[in-house]
mmCIF file of N, CA and C in Angstrom:
data_model
loop_
_atom_site.group_PDB
_atom_site.id
_atom_site.type_symbol
_atom_site.label_atom_id
_atom_site.label_comp_id
_atom_site.label_asym_id
_atom_site.label_seq_id
_atom_site.Cartn_x
_atom_site.Cartn_y
_atom_site.Cartn_z
ATOM 1 N N MET A 273 36.344 -264.574 -67.565
ATOM 2 C CA MET A 273 35.978 -263.381 -68.307
ATOM 3 C C MET A 273 36.471 -263.550 -69.747
ATOM 4 N N SER A 274 35.612 -263.251 -70.720
ATOM 5 C CA SER A 274 36.007 -263.358 -72.122
ATOM 6 C C SER A 274 36.971 -262.226 -72.480
ATOM 7 N N THR A 275 37.645 -262.389 -73.581
ATOM 8 C CA THR A 275 38.577 -261.352 -74.040
ATOM 9 C C THR A 275 37.827 -260.067 -74.368
ATOM 10 N N LEU A 276 36.630 -260.174 -74.940
ATOM 11 C CA LEU A 276 35.820 -258.984 -75.221
ATOM 12 C C LEU A 276 35.441 -258.283 -73.920
ATOM 13 N N GLU A 277 35.076 -259.030 -72.895
ATOM 14 C CA GLU A 277 34.751 -258.429 -71.596
ATOM 15 C C GLU A 277 35.984 -257.755 -70.985
ATOM 16 N N THR A 278 37.145 -258.372 -71.139
ATOM 17 C CA THR A 278 38.384 -257.768 -70.652
ATOM 18 C C THR A 278 38.649 -256.464 -71.389
ATOM 19 N N LEU A 279 38.466 -256.449 -72.702
ATOM 20 C CA LEU A 279 38.629 -255.239 -73.502
ATOM 21 C C LEU A 279 37.723 -254.128 -72.993
ATOM 22 N N LYS A 280 36.453 -254.443 -72.807
ATOM 23 C CA LYS A 280 35.498 -253.442 -72.322
ATOM 24 C C LYS A 280 35.896 -252.915 -70.944
ATOM 25 N N GLN A 281 36.370 -253.794 -70.071
ATOM 26 C CA GLN A 281 36.799 -253.377 -68.734
ATOM 27 C C GLN A 281 37.991 -252.430 -68.807
ATOM 28 N N ILE A 282 38.973 -252.757 -69.622
ATOM 29 C CA ILE A 282 40.156 -251.906 -69.764
ATOM 30 C C ILE A 282 39.757 -250.534 -70.293
ATOM 31 N N ILE A 283 38.944 -250.500 -71.339
ATOM 32 C CA ILE A 283 38.517 -249.226 -71.927
ATOM 33 C C ILE A 283 37.748 -248.396 -70.906
ATOM 34 N N GLU A 284 36.899 -249.033 -70.115
ATOM 35 C CA GLU A 284 36.115 -248.312 -69.112
ATOM 36 C C GLU A 284 36.971 -247.812 -67.951
ATOM 37 N N ASP A 285 37.937 -248.632 -67.505
ATOM 38 C CA ASP A 285 38.720 -248.315 -66.314
ATOM 39 C C ASP A 285 39.822 -247.289 -66.540
ATOM 40 N N HIS A 286 40.280 -247.126 -67.752
ATOM 41 C CA HIS A 286 41.378 -246.203 -68.038
ATOM 42 C C HIS A 286 40.848 -244.897 -68.600
ATOM 43 N N ARG A 287 41.682 -243.863 -68.513
ATOM 44 C CA ARG A 287 41.294 -242.550 -69.027
ATOM 45 C C ARG A 287 42.260 -242.007 -70.072
ATOM 46 N N LEU A 288 43.412 -242.638 -70.233
ATOM 47 C CA LEU A 288 44.429 -242.137 -71.144
ATOM 48 C C LEU A 288 44.735 -243.178 -72.204
ATOM 49 N N VAL A 289 44.675 -242.750 -73.460
ATOM 50 C CA VAL A 289 45.070 -243.599 -74.583
ATOM 51 C C VAL A 289 46.256 -242.923 -75.259
ATOM 52 N N HIS A 290 47.219 -243.707 -75.668
ATOM 53 C CA HIS A 290 48.366 -243.193 -76.418
ATOM 54 C C HIS A 290 48.061 -243.409 -77.893
ATOM 55 N N ILE A 291 48.017 -242.304 -78.637
ATOM 56 C CA ILE A 291 47.681 -242.328 -80.054
ATOM 57 C C ILE A 291 48.945 -242.038 -80.854
ATOM 58 N N ALA A 292 49.231 -242.872 -81.838
ATOM 59 C CA ALA A 292 50.371 -242.650 -82.725
ATOM 60 C C ALA A 292 49.859 -242.285 -84.111
ATOM 61 N N SER A 293 50.383 -241.190 -84.627
ATOM 62 C CA SER A 293 50.081 -240.773 -85.990
ATOM 63 C C SER A 293 51.414 -240.544 -86.705
ATOM 64 N N ILE A 294 51.332 -240.147 -87.960
ATOM 65 C CA ILE A 294 52.533 -239.946 -88.767
ATOM 66 C C ILE A 294 52.650 -238.455 -89.105
ATOM 67 N N ASP A 295 53.861 -237.893 -88.883
ATOM 68 C CA ASP A 295 54.042 -236.474 -89.189
ATOM 69 C C ASP A 295 54.370 -236.268 -90.666
ATOM 70 N N GLU A 296 54.574 -235.013 -91.052
ATOM 71 C CA GLU A 296 54.797 -234.669 -92.457
ATOM 72 C C GLU A 296 56.092 -235.256 -93.026
ATOM 73 N N LYS A 297 57.021 -235.668 -92.160
ATOM 74 C CA LYS A 297 58.268 -236.288 -92.611
ATOM 75 C C LYS A 297 58.161 -237.816 -92.638
ATOM 76 N N GLY A 298 56.989 -238.335 -92.277
ATOM 77 C CA GLY A 298 56.793 -239.782 -92.256
ATOM 78 C C GLY A 298 57.233 -240.442 -90.961
ATOM 79 N N LEU A 299 57.487 -239.626 -89.934
ATOM 80 C CA LEU A 299 57.932 -240.154 -88.643
ATOM 81 C C LEU A 299 56.748 -240.361 -87.709
ATOM 82 N N PRO A 300 56.799 -241.393 -86.875
ATOM 83 C CA PRO A 300 55.709 -241.597 -85.913
ATOM 84 C C PRO A 300 55.731 -240.532 -84.828
ATOM 85 N N CYS A 301 54.559 -240.167 -84.370
ATOM 86 C CA CYS A 301 54.383 -239.156 -83.331
ATOM 87 C C CYS A 301 53.354 -239.724 -82.345
ATOM 88 N N VAL A 302 53.736 -239.868 -81.084
ATOM 89 C CA VAL A 302 52.850 -240.480 -80.081
ATOM 90 C C VAL A 302 52.540 -239.461 -79.005
ATOM 91 N N ARG A 303 51.287 -239.455 -78.575
ATOM 92 C CA ARG A 303 50.877 -238.601 -77.456
ATOM 93 C C ARG A 303 49.742 -239.267 -76.710
ATOM 94 N N GLY A 304 49.640 -238.912 -75.423
ATOM 95 C CA GLY A 304 48.541 -239.404 -74.612
ATOM 96 C C GLY A 304 47.396 -238.413 -74.662
ATOM 97 N N VAL A 305 46.184 -238.914 -74.779
ATOM 98 C CA VAL A 305 44.997 -238.061 -74.757
ATOM 99 C C VAL A 305 43.928 -238.710 -73.879
ATOM 100 N N ASP A 306 43.178 -237.868 -73.183
ATOM 101 C CA ASP A 306 42.016 -238.346 -72.433
ATOM 102 C C ASP A 306 40.983 -238.824 -73.444
ATOM 103 N N TYR A 307 40.267 -239.876 -73.111
ATOM 104 C CA TYR A 307 39.315 -240.438 -74.065
ATOM 105 C C TYR A 307 38.091 -240.982 -73.352
ATOM 106 N N ALA A 308 37.077 -241.212 -74.150
ATOM 107 C CA ALA A 308 35.881 -241.951 -73.727
ATOM 108 C C ALA A 308 35.490 -242.812 -74.921
ATOM 109 N N SER A 309 34.638 -243.789 -74.687
ATOM 110 C CA SER A 309 34.218 -244.657 -75.789
ATOM 111 C C SER A 309 32.707 -244.827 -75.783
ATOM 112 N N ASP A 310 32.203 -245.228 -76.936
ATOM 113 C CA ASP A 310 30.773 -245.500 -77.051
ATOM 114 C C ASP A 310 30.536 -247.005 -76.924
ATOM 115 N N ASP A 311 29.294 -247.420 -77.098
ATOM 116 C CA ASP A 311 28.966 -248.837 -76.935
ATOM 117 C C ASP A 311 29.515 -249.714 -78.061
ATOM 118 N N LYS A 312 30.009 -249.101 -79.142
ATOM 119 C CA LYS A 312 30.644 -249.852 -80.228
ATOM 120 C C LYS A 312 32.160 -249.897 -80.052
ATOM 121 N N LEU A 313 32.640 -249.355 -78.924
ATOM 122 C CA LEU A 313 34.063 -249.319 -78.571
ATOM 123 C C LEU A 313 34.881 -248.405 -79.469
ATOM 124 N N ASN A 314 34.227 -247.422 -80.100
ATOM 125 C CA ASN A 314 34.950 -246.353 -80.772
ATOM 126 C C ASN A 314 35.523 -245.441 -79.697
ATOM 127 N N ILE A 315 36.667 -244.864 -79.938
ATOM 128 C CA ILE A 315 37.352 -244.019 -78.969
ATOM 129 C C ILE A 315 37.212 -242.565 -79.413
ATOM 130 N N TYR A 316 36.778 -241.702 -78.492
ATOM 131 C CA TYR A 316 36.615 -240.271 -78.782
ATOM 132 C C TYR A 316 37.601 -239.465 -77.949
ATOM 133 N N PHE A 317 38.219 -238.465 -78.585
ATOM 134 C CA PHE A 317 39.052 -237.517 -77.852
ATOM 135 C C PHE A 317 38.893 -236.146 -78.487
ATOM 136 N N MET A 318 39.238 -235.112 -77.724
ATOM 137 C CA MET A 318 39.182 -233.762 -78.261
ATOM 138 C C MET A 318 40.555 -233.120 -78.118
ATOM 139 N N THR A 319 40.802 -232.165 -78.975
ATOM 140 C CA THR A 319 42.087 -231.474 -78.984
ATOM 141 C C THR A 319 41.895 -230.088 -79.588
ATOM 142 N N HIS A 320 42.826 -229.213 -79.303
ATOM 143 C CA HIS A 320 42.759 -227.865 -79.873
ATOM 144 C C HIS A 320 42.971 -227.938 -81.379
ATOM 145 N N LYS A 321 42.274 -227.092 -82.114
ATOM 146 C CA LYS A 321 42.310 -227.128 -83.582
ATOM 147 C C LYS A 321 43.692 -226.873 -84.163
ATOM 148 N N ASP A 322 44.579 -226.211 -83.402
ATOM 149 C CA ASP A 322 45.893 -225.855 -83.924
ATOM 150 C C ASP A 322 47.004 -226.826 -83.529
ATOM 151 N N THR A 323 46.667 -227.992 -82.992
ATOM 152 C CA THR A 323 47.700 -228.936 -82.594
ATOM 153 C C THR A 323 48.276 -229.667 -83.807
ATOM 154 N N ARG A 324 49.461 -230.200 -83.603
ATOM 155 C CA ARG A 324 50.100 -230.996 -84.655
ATOM 156 C C ARG A 324 49.276 -232.230 -84.985
ATOM 157 N N LYS A 325 48.622 -232.810 -83.968
ATOM 158 C CA LYS A 325 47.877 -234.044 -84.235
ATOM 159 C C LYS A 325 46.715 -233.799 -85.178
ATOM 160 N N VAL A 326 46.079 -232.633 -85.121
ATOM 161 C CA VAL A 326 44.992 -232.329 -86.057
ATOM 162 C C VAL A 326 45.537 -232.325 -87.485
ATOM 163 N N ALA A 327 46.652 -231.644 -87.698
ATOM 164 C CA ALA A 327 47.247 -231.597 -89.039
ATOM 165 C C ALA A 327 47.675 -232.990 -89.491
ATOM 166 N N GLN A 328 48.268 -233.758 -88.598
ATOM 167 C CA GLN A 328 48.717 -235.104 -88.954
ATOM 168 C C GLN A 328 47.547 -236.002 -89.314
ATOM 169 N N LEU A 329 46.462 -235.931 -88.535
ATOM 170 C CA LEU A 329 45.309 -236.795 -88.791
ATOM 171 C C LEU A 329 44.562 -236.385 -90.056
ATOM 172 N N LYS A 330 44.612 -235.111 -90.399
ATOM 173 C CA LYS A 330 43.998 -234.693 -91.658
ATOM 174 C C LYS A 330 44.819 -235.197 -92.842
ATOM 175 N N ASN A 331 46.126 -235.318 -92.650
ATOM 176 C CA ASN A 331 47.017 -235.793 -93.703
ATOM 177 C C ASN A 331 46.988 -237.319 -93.832
ATOM 178 N N ASN A 332 46.854 -238.026 -92.691
ATOM 179 C CA ASN A 332 46.844 -239.489 -92.684
ATOM 180 C C ASN A 332 46.016 -239.942 -91.494
ATOM 181 N N GLU A 333 44.865 -240.503 -91.747
ATOM 182 C CA GLU A 333 43.938 -240.858 -90.665
ATOM 183 C C GLU A 333 44.247 -242.203 -90.005
ATOM 184 N N GLN A 334 45.261 -242.902 -90.481
ATOM 185 C CA GLN A 334 45.643 -244.188 -89.881
ATOM 186 C C GLN A 334 46.379 -243.937 -88.564
ATOM 187 N N VAL A 335 45.965 -244.627 -87.513
ATOM 188 C CA VAL A 335 46.598 -244.476 -86.206
ATOM 189 C C VAL A 335 46.845 -245.842 -85.579
ATOM 190 N N SER A 336 47.738 -245.830 -84.621
ATOM 191 C CA SER A 336 47.908 -246.949 -83.701
ATOM 192 C C SER A 336 47.613 -246.405 -82.322
ATOM 193 N N PHE A 337 47.231 -247.292 -81.394
ATOM 194 C CA PHE A 337 46.904 -246.833 -80.046
ATOM 195 C C PHE A 337 47.234 -247.904 -79.021
ATOM 196 N N VAL A 338 47.446 -247.447 -77.791
ATOM 197 C CA VAL A 338 47.690 -248.325 -76.652
ATOM 198 C C VAL A 338 46.965 -247.743 -75.448
ATOM 199 N N ILE A 339 46.281 -248.614 -74.711
ATOM 200 C CA ILE A 339 45.672 -248.241 -73.433
ATOM 201 C C ILE A 339 46.299 -249.154 -72.391
ATOM 202 N N ASP A 340 47.108 -248.563 -71.506
ATOM 203 C CA ASP A 340 47.800 -249.356 -70.493
ATOM 204 C C ASP A 340 48.159 -248.476 -69.299
ATOM 205 N N HIS A 341 48.950 -248.982 -68.417
ATOM 206 C CA HIS A 341 49.463 -248.210 -67.280
ATOM 207 C C HIS A 341 50.789 -248.818 -66.850
ATOM 208 N N ASP A 342 51.539 -248.040 -66.073
ATOM 209 C CA ASP A 342 52.823 -248.553 -65.611
ATOM 210 C C ASP A 342 52.622 -249.490 -64.425
ATOM 211 N N CYS A 343 53.661 -250.232 -64.102
ATOM 212 C CA CYS A 343 53.624 -251.194 -63.003
ATOM 213 C C CYS A 343 54.771 -250.880 -62.038
ATOM 214 N N ALA A 344 54.470 -250.938 -60.755
ATOM 215 C CA ALA A 344 55.473 -250.629 -59.737
ATOM 216 C C ALA A 344 56.181 -251.866 -59.192
ATOM 217 N N SER A 345 55.687 -253.041 -59.549
ATOM 218 C CA SER A 345 56.281 -254.263 -59.005
ATOM 219 C C SER A 345 56.033 -255.419 -59.965
ATOM 220 N N MET A 346 56.707 -256.520 -59.709
ATOM 221 C CA MET A 346 56.494 -257.726 -60.517
ATOM 222 C C MET A 346 55.068 -258.237 -60.328
ATOM 223 N N ASP A 347 54.542 -258.130 -59.115
ATOM 224 C CA ASP A 347 53.152 -258.543 -58.881
ATOM 225 C C ASP A 347 52.196 -257.722 -59.741
ATOM 226 N N ASP A 348 52.431 -256.392 -59.810
ATOM 227 C CA ASP A 348 51.604 -255.536 -60.663
ATOM 228 C C ASP A 348 51.727 -255.950 -62.126
ATOM 229 N N LEU A 349 52.957 -256.227 -62.560
ATOM 230 C CA LEU A 349 53.192 -256.617 -63.947
ATOM 231 C C LEU A 349 52.449 -257.907 -64.290
ATOM 232 N N MET A 350 52.417 -258.842 -63.359
ATOM 233 C CA MET A 350 51.737 -260.114 -63.620
ATOM 234 C C MET A 350 50.212 -259.971 -63.622
ATOM 235 N N GLN A 351 49.698 -258.832 -63.138
ATOM 236 C CA GLN A 351 48.259 -258.558 -63.159
ATOM 237 C C GLN A 351 47.860 -257.639 -64.309
ATOM 238 N N LEU A 352 48.841 -257.167 -65.068
ATOM 239 C CA LEU A 352 48.600 -256.173 -66.110
ATOM 240 C C LEU A 352 47.742 -256.730 -67.246
ATOM 241 N N LYS A 353 46.776 -255.914 -67.634
ATOM 242 C CA LYS A 353 45.949 -256.169 -68.812
ATOM 243 C C LYS A 353 45.965 -254.879 -69.619
ATOM 244 N N TYR A 354 46.220 -254.977 -70.931
ATOM 245 C CA TYR A 354 46.248 -253.759 -71.737
ATOM 246 C C TYR A 354 45.791 -254.034 -73.159
ATOM 247 N N VAL A 355 45.526 -252.938 -73.868
ATOM 248 C CA VAL A 355 44.977 -252.984 -75.218
ATOM 249 C C VAL A 355 45.946 -252.279 -76.163
ATOM 250 N N LYS A 356 46.133 -252.848 -77.321
ATOM 251 C CA LYS A 356 46.877 -252.183 -78.386
ATOM 252 C C LYS A 356 46.141 -252.463 -79.684
ATOM 253 N N GLY A 357 46.270 -251.535 -80.607
ATOM 254 C CA GLY A 357 45.572 -251.755 -81.857
ATOM 255 C C GLY A 357 45.844 -250.684 -82.876
ATOM 256 N N SER A 358 45.091 -250.747 -83.944
ATOM 257 C CA SER A 358 45.174 -249.747 -85.000
ATOM 258 C C SER A 358 43.756 -249.391 -85.415
ATOM 259 N N GLY A 359 43.656 -248.254 -86.088
ATOM 260 C CA GLY A 359 42.340 -247.815 -86.502
ATOM 261 C C GLY A 359 42.411 -246.593 -87.397
ATOM 262 N N VAL A 360 41.244 -246.041 -87.633
ATOM 263 C CA VAL A 360 41.083 -244.855 -88.461
ATOM 264 C C VAL A 360 40.537 -243.749 -87.566
ATOM 265 N N ALA A 361 41.209 -242.589 -87.592
ATOM 266 C CA ALA A 361 40.775 -241.438 -86.798
ATOM 267 C C ALA A 361 40.046 -240.458 -87.706
ATOM 268 N N GLU A 362 38.758 -240.300 -87.450
ATOM 269 C CA GLU A 362 37.944 -239.378 -88.246
ATOM 270 C C GLU A 362 37.593 -238.169 -87.408
ATOM 271 N N GLU A 363 37.704 -236.980 -88.010
ATOM 272 C CA GLU A 363 37.232 -235.790 -87.304
ATOM 273 C C GLU A 363 35.705 -235.817 -87.309
ATOM 274 N N VAL A 364 35.141 -235.591 -86.144
ATOM 275 C CA VAL A 364 33.687 -235.577 -85.993
ATOM 276 C C VAL A 364 33.202 -234.170 -86.328
ATOM 277 N N THR A 365 32.241 -234.062 -87.236
ATOM 278 C CA THR A 365 31.729 -232.744 -87.618
ATOM 279 C C THR A 365 30.235 -232.588 -87.379
ATOM 280 N N ALA A 366 29.512 -233.686 -87.258
ATOM 281 C CA ALA A 366 28.072 -233.601 -87.025
ATOM 282 C C ALA A 366 27.825 -233.088 -85.602
ATOM 283 N N PRO A 367 27.065 -231.988 -85.447
ATOM 284 C CA PRO A 367 26.852 -231.398 -84.121
ATOM 285 C C PRO A 367 26.326 -232.387 -83.079
ATOM 286 N N GLU A 368 25.427 -233.282 -83.473
ATOM 287 C CA GLU A 368 24.868 -234.223 -82.497
ATOM 288 C C GLU A 368 25.927 -235.234 -82.035
ATOM 289 N N THR A 369 26.829 -235.604 -82.928
ATOM 290 C CA THR A 369 27.899 -236.536 -82.556
ATOM 291 C C THR A 369 28.935 -235.837 -81.688
ATOM 292 N N ILE A 370 29.227 -234.571 -81.982
ATOM 293 C CA ILE A 370 30.139 -233.793 -81.137
ATOM 294 C C ILE A 370 29.564 -233.690 -79.731
ATOM 295 N N GLN A 371 28.279 -233.385 -79.620
ATOM 296 C CA GLN A 371 27.632 -233.285 -78.300
ATOM 297 C C GLN A 371 27.685 -234.624 -77.573
ATOM 298 N N MET A 372 27.435 -235.709 -78.295
ATOM 299 C CA MET A 372 27.496 -237.037 -77.687
ATOM 300 C C MET A 372 28.902 -237.315 -77.168
ATOM 301 N N ALA A 373 29.919 -236.989 -77.967
ATOM 302 C CA ALA A 373 31.307 -237.215 -77.561
ATOM 303 C C ALA A 373 31.662 -236.370 -76.346
ATOM 304 N N PHE A 374 31.287 -235.088 -76.339
ATOM 305 C CA PHE A 374 31.525 -234.231 -75.176
ATOM 306 C C PHE A 374 30.848 -234.807 -73.939
ATOM 307 N N GLY A 375 29.637 -235.330 -74.128
ATOM 308 C CA GLY A 375 28.919 -235.939 -73.009
ATOM 309 C C GLY A 375 29.635 -237.154 -72.456
ATOM 310 N N LEU A 376 30.125 -238.014 -73.345
ATOM 311 C CA LEU A 376 30.872 -239.196 -72.902
ATOM 312 C C LEU A 376 32.143 -238.792 -72.153
ATOM 313 N N LEU A 377 32.860 -237.801 -72.701
ATOM 314 C CA LEU A 377 34.094 -237.334 -72.060
ATOM 315 C C LEU A 377 33.803 -236.712 -70.692
ATOM 316 N N ALA A 378 32.762 -235.892 -70.612
ATOM 317 C CA ALA A 378 32.420 -235.235 -69.347
ATOM 318 C C ALA A 378 31.932 -236.242 -68.311
ATOM 319 N N GLN A 379 31.240 -237.271 -68.751
ATOM 320 C CA GLN A 379 30.773 -238.299 -67.820
ATOM 321 C C GLN A 379 31.951 -239.084 -67.243
ATOM 322 N N LYS A 380 32.915 -239.398 -68.079
ATOM 323 C CA LYS A 380 34.066 -240.175 -67.639
ATOM 324 C C LYS A 380 35.043 -239.330 -66.831
ATOM 325 N N MET A 381 35.198 -238.056 -67.224
ATOM 326 C CA MET A 381 36.166 -237.155 -66.582
ATOM 327 C C MET A 381 35.510 -235.797 -66.361
ATOM 328 N N PRO A 382 34.713 -235.654 -65.300
ATOM 329 C CA PRO A 382 33.980 -234.407 -65.080
ATOM 330 C C PRO A 382 34.858 -233.155 -65.037
ATOM 331 N N PHE A 383 36.123 -233.301 -64.653
ATOM 332 C CA PHE A 383 37.016 -232.143 -64.580
ATOM 333 C C PHE A 383 37.225 -231.480 -65.946
ATOM 334 N N LEU A 384 36.995 -232.207 -67.021
ATOM 335 C CA LEU A 384 37.184 -231.628 -68.349
ATOM 336 C C LEU A 384 36.203 -230.498 -68.631
ATOM 337 N N THR A 385 35.083 -230.478 -67.925
ATOM 338 C CA THR A 385 34.116 -229.400 -68.135
ATOM 339 C C THR A 385 34.635 -228.070 -67.605
ATOM 340 N N ASN A 386 35.704 -228.101 -66.821
ATOM 341 C CA ASN A 386 36.279 -226.877 -66.259
ATOM 342 C C ASN A 386 37.484 -226.363 -67.036
ATOM 343 N N LEU A 387 37.805 -226.987 -68.144
ATOM 344 C CA LEU A 387 38.939 -226.517 -68.928
ATOM 345 C C LEU A 387 38.638 -225.130 -69.495
ATOM 346 N N PRO A 388 39.636 -224.251 -69.454
ATOM 347 C CA PRO A 388 39.427 -222.890 -69.986
ATOM 348 C C PRO A 388 39.648 -222.854 -71.497
ATOM 349 N N PHE A 389 38.651 -223.250 -72.255
ATOM 350 C CA PHE A 389 38.785 -223.244 -73.703
ATOM 351 C C PHE A 389 37.483 -222.804 -74.337
ATOM 352 N N ASN A 390 37.611 -222.324 -75.545
ATOM 353 C CA ASN A 390 36.454 -221.977 -76.342
ATOM 354 C C ASN A 390 36.086 -223.230 -77.142
ATOM 355 N N PRO A 391 34.890 -223.766 -76.980
ATOM 356 C CA PRO A 391 34.518 -224.982 -77.715
ATOM 357 C C PRO A 391 34.729 -224.875 -79.228
ATOM 358 N N ALA A 392 34.623 -223.673 -79.782
ATOM 359 C CA ALA A 392 34.829 -223.501 -81.227
ATOM 360 C C ALA A 392 36.281 -223.755 -81.627
ATOM 361 N N ASP A 393 37.194 -223.684 -80.661
ATOM 362 C CA ASP A 393 38.613 -223.922 -80.942
ATOM 363 C C ASP A 393 39.001 -225.393 -80.822
ATOM 364 N N MET A 394 38.066 -226.239 -80.445
ATOM 365 C CA MET A 394 38.367 -227.650 -80.228
ATOM 366 C C MET A 394 37.884 -228.493 -81.403
ATOM 367 N N ARG A 395 38.556 -229.622 -81.583
ATOM 368 C CA ARG A 395 38.153 -230.598 -82.582
ATOM 369 C C ARG A 395 37.956 -231.939 -81.875
ATOM 370 N N VAL A 396 36.975 -232.680 -82.316
ATOM 371 C CA VAL A 396 36.682 -233.998 -81.753
ATOM 372 C C VAL A 396 37.016 -235.049 -82.806
ATOM 373 N N PHE A 397 37.692 -236.093 -82.365
ATOM 374 C CA PHE A 397 38.038 -237.199 -83.250
ATOM 375 C C PHE A 397 37.451 -238.491 -82.709
ATOM 376 N N LYS A 398 37.077 -239.337 -83.644
ATOM 377 C CA LYS A 398 36.597 -240.680 -83.323
ATOM 378 C C LYS A 398 37.574 -241.662 -83.942
ATOM 379 N N VAL A 399 38.140 -242.539 -83.114
ATOM 380 C CA VAL A 399 39.008 -243.598 -83.613
ATOM 381 C C VAL A 399 38.156 -244.850 -83.751
ATOM 382 N N ILE A 400 38.054 -245.329 -84.972
ATOM 383 C CA ILE A 400 37.316 -246.558 -85.262
ATOM 384 C C ILE A 400 38.350 -247.678 -85.332
ATOM 385 N N PRO A 401 38.353 -248.556 -84.341
ATOM 386 C CA PRO A 401 39.358 -249.627 -84.342
ATOM 387 C C PRO A 401 39.177 -250.572 -85.527
ATOM 388 N N THR A 402 40.300 -250.918 -86.158
ATOM 389 C CA THR A 402 40.283 -251.910 -87.238
ATOM 390 C C THR A 402 40.942 -253.207 -86.790
ATOM 391 N N GLU A 403 41.848 -253.117 -85.815
ATOM 392 C CA GLU A 403 42.465 -254.298 -85.210
ATOM 393 C C GLU A 403 42.696 -253.995 -83.732
ATOM 394 N N VAL A 404 42.272 -254.911 -82.889
ATOM 395 C CA VAL A 404 42.430 -254.726 -81.447
ATOM 396 C C VAL A 404 43.005 -256.002 -80.855
ATOM 397 N N LEU A 405 44.062 -255.839 -80.079
ATOM 398 C CA LEU A 405 44.682 -256.958 -79.382
ATOM 399 C C LEU A 405 44.630 -256.678 -77.887
ATOM 400 N N VAL A 406 44.267 -257.679 -77.122
ATOM 401 C CA VAL A 406 44.214 -257.575 -75.665
ATOM 402 C C VAL A 406 45.287 -258.481 -75.082
ATOM 403 N N THR A 407 46.158 -257.894 -74.271
ATOM 404 C CA THR A 407 47.172 -258.675 -73.574
ATOM 405 C C THR A 407 46.728 -258.813 -72.129
ATOM 406 N N ASP A 408 46.747 -260.034 -71.622
ATOM 407 C CA ASP A 408 46.297 -260.338 -70.260
ATOM 408 C C ASP A 408 47.351 -261.200 -69.578
ATOM 409 N N ASN A 409 48.185 -260.557 -68.778
ATOM 410 C CA ASN A 409 49.248 -261.279 -68.082
ATOM 411 C C ASN A 409 48.730 -262.189 -66.976
ATOM 412 N N THR A 410 47.449 -262.059 -66.592
ATOM 413 C CA THR A 410 46.903 -262.959 -65.565
ATOM 414 C C THR A 410 46.705 -264.364 -66.117
ATOM 415 N N ILE A 411 46.603 -264.479 -67.429
ATOM 416 C CA ILE A 411 46.491 -265.803 -68.067
ATOM 417 C C ILE A 411 47.879 -266.409 -68.178
ATOM 418 N N SER A 412 48.785 -265.676 -68.778
ATOM 419 C CA SER A 412 50.211 -266.007 -68.820
ATOM 420 C C SER A 412 50.922 -264.750 -69.309
ATOM 421 N N PHE A 413 52.176 -264.613 -68.975
ATOM 422 C CA PHE A 413 52.901 -263.392 -69.314
ATOM 423 C C PHE A 413 52.905 -263.189 -70.828
ATOM 424 N N GLY A 414 52.378 -262.044 -71.256
ATOM 425 C CA GLY A 414 52.338 -261.712 -72.673
ATOM 426 C C GLY A 414 51.210 -262.356 -73.453
ATOM 427 N N HIS A 415 50.285 -263.043 -72.770
ATOM 428 C CA HIS A 415 49.167 -263.699 -73.462
ATOM 429 C C HIS A 415 48.344 -262.638 -74.195
ATOM 430 N N THR A 416 48.255 -262.763 -75.511
ATOM 431 C CA THR A 416 47.568 -261.766 -76.335
ATOM 432 C C THR A 416 46.580 -262.449 -77.267
ATOM 433 N N GLU A 417 45.396 -261.835 -77.350
ATOM 434 C CA GLU A 417 44.366 -262.336 -78.255
ATOM 435 C C GLU A 417 43.812 -261.184 -79.076
ATOM 436 N N ILE A 418 43.454 -261.483 -80.316
ATOM 437 C CA ILE A 418 42.773 -260.504 -81.169
ATOM 438 C C ILE A 418 41.296 -260.489 -80.820
ATOM 439 N N VAL A 419 40.719 -259.293 -80.749
ATOM 440 C CA VAL A 419 39.281 -259.148 -80.496
ATOM 441 C C VAL A 419 38.655 -258.612 -81.769
ATOM 442 N N HIS A 420 37.630 -259.285 -82.234
ATOM 443 C CA HIS A 420 36.893 -258.831 -83.405
ATOM 444 C C HIS A 420 35.683 -258.061 -82.917
ATOM 445 N N ILE A 421 35.664 -256.777 -83.231
ATOM 446 C CA ILE A 421 34.579 -255.899 -82.751
ATOM 447 C C ILE A 421 33.486 -255.828 -83.789
#
C-alpha cells in the first residue's frame, strides 16, 4: 500500500482529529473534533459559534493536527498508523459548501444529525493541509513519510 493510500485509509477509518490552534496569549490549545474529509483530503468540522476555537481560528488560521488512536498493547502499537500535519483552517461561508460539509459529516457519523443545536449557531471550518506526515509502525517503528497532496 502506498503512503497516499495509507493516508486515505486513516482519514476514512477515524472520526476524531486533534486540532491545535493558538490562543490570545500565544499558547497552544488542542481539542478533539469529529471530522469528515472530501476527495482532496481537506478536513471539515463544525463547532458552536461561541467556542474559543472559533475566536482563535479567526485570529490565526494556522493549525496543527493529528489523527490517531490509543494502543492497549505492544502488538497494537506495532500496528499503529497515524497522521500528523499542519494546515490552514478557513471558516466555510458559502451555503453550498456548508451543505456539502454537513453531508460529509452526517454520512460519516449519522448520530450528528440528532444533535440538539440550531444550525445558525454553528460554524463550519475546512482545514487545508499544507504538510502531512504519515507514520506507519507496520513498516518499522516510527517510520514516517511526507505525503504531497
